[in-house]
Amino acid sequence: MPDQPAPPDPTHLPGPSPSRRGFLKVAGAIAAGAAATTVGCNPSSAGGRGEAGERRPSRNAGFDRETLAALGEAVLPESLGAAGRAAAVTAFVAWVNGYDPVAEEMHGYGYSDIRYLPPDPAPAWQAQLEGLDLLAQKKRRKPFAQLDLAARRELVTAALDAVPGERLPDPLGASHVAVALMAHWAASPAAWDLALGAQVGTGTCRTLDGVGAKPLPIAGVTA
């Protein structure tokens, strides 16, 4: 297999200053530039697998899908299109539902210490979704999902003013559901492909056939 391509230059999330107000405008560049992890067939990735890669039963994190979908439309890159943003939200929900809190991490031979994954972040993220909806109803007299895109982005930007950090973290380390959603998409093969302008399929299971072939370009994207 060819070496994994070097990640694009990371783009900083705006800090708690007036520049943060413009972060949603460049969310696509931020997310693609911060794609620093891979997902796919790696059994050690945080998801529905524990020690030895055994599958864990899926659960229901209880997300309000309408509100989460509206959030995805507000923070995910517009270049993905409606179908692409919906697919990213669906993948995020599947990842959270398959996550096994405090599961033993995979470790290599020679490691004596046992490490465990973080606790379940879903309850806090669901509470933040509910908070966005309550804020929308108090400020705009409408549920969050019924607001226009500009109004949704205004509320999300205000909510993220108090979120520390200048770069997208690992999804499990995200302190807000909006950041978690962007970070999860940014770690996906689709984000890598968009950032590189080619169908690389980083982190996905592939056969050895055609490994020497140059990745096909993505129409309309220049790497």
PDB file of N, CA, C and O in Angstrom, residues 51 106-113:
ATOM      1  N   GLU A  51     -11.694  -4.354  22.962  1.00  0.00           N
ATOM      2  CA  GLU A  51     -10.499  -5.176  22.913  1.00  0.00           C
ATOM      3  C   GLU A  51     -10.691  -6.321  21.932  1.00  0.00           C
ATOM      4  O   GLU A  51     -11.756  -6.926  21.851  1.00  0.00           O
ATOM      5  N   MET A 106      -7.373  -0.830  22.248  1.00  0.00           N
ATOM      6  CA  MET A 106      -6.447  -1.775  21.641  1.00  0.00           C
ATOM      7  C   MET A 106      -5.022  -1.360  21.994  1.00  0.00           C
ATOM      8  O   MET A 106      -4.707  -0.178  22.056  1.00  0.00           O
ATOM      9  N   HIS A 107      -4.171  -2.322  22.244  1.00  0.00           N
ATOM     10  CA  HIS A 107      -2.775  -2.003  22.540  1.00  0.00           C
ATOM     11  C   HIS A 107      -1.881  -3.073  21.934  1.00  0.00           C
ATOM     12  O   HIS A 107      -2.278  -4.224  21.757  1.00  0.00           O
ATOM     13  N   GLY A 108      -0.673  -2.675  21.608  1.00  0.00           N
ATOM     14  CA  GLY A 108       0.256  -3.590  20.966  1.00  0.00           C
ATOM     15  C   GLY A 108       0.997  -4.456  21.968  1.00  0.00           C
ATOM     16  O   GLY A 108       0.888  -4.287  23.188  1.00  0.00           O
ATOM     17  N   TYR A 109       1.752  -5.399  21.452  1.00  0.00           N
ATOM     18  CA  TYR A 109       2.554  -6.266  22.304  1.00  0.00           C
ATOM     19  C   TYR A 109       3.635  -5.437  23.002  1.00  0.00           C
ATOM     20  O   TYR A 109       4.193  -4.509  22.429  1.00  0.00           O
ATOM     21  N   GLY A 110       3.912  -5.787  24.240  1.00  0.00           N
ATOM     22  CA  GLY A 110       4.949  -5.096  24.983  1.00  0.00           C
ATOM     23  C   GLY A 110       4.443  -3.955  25.834  1.00  0.00           C
ATOM     24  O   GLY A 110       5.217  -3.349  26.580  1.00  0.00           O
ATOM     25  N   TYR A 111       3.139  -3.630  25.733  1.00  0.00           N
ATOM     26  CA  TYR A 111       2.573  -2.560  26.550  1.00  0.00           C
ATOM     27  C   TYR A 111       1.924  -3.173  27.787  1.00  0.00           C
ATOM     28  O   TYR A 111       0.995  -3.972  27.684  1.00  0.00           O
ATOM     29  N   SER A 112       2.417  -2.795  28.949  1.00  0.00           N
ATOM     30  CA  SER A 112       1.897  -3.381  30.182  1.00  0.00           C
ATOM     31  C   SER A 112       0.692  -2.626  30.731  1.00  0.00           C
ATOM     32  O   SER A 112      -0.136  -3.202  31.439  1.00  0.00           O
ATOM     33  N   ASP A 113       0.589  -1.326  30.422  1.00  0.00           N
ATOM     34  CA  ASP A 113      -0.522  -0.550  30.964  1.00  0.00           C
ATOM     35  C   ASP A 113      -1.765  -0.717  30.100  1.00  0.00           C
ATOM     36  O   ASP A 113      -1.684  -0.879  28.885  1.00  0.00           O
TER      37      ASP A 113
END
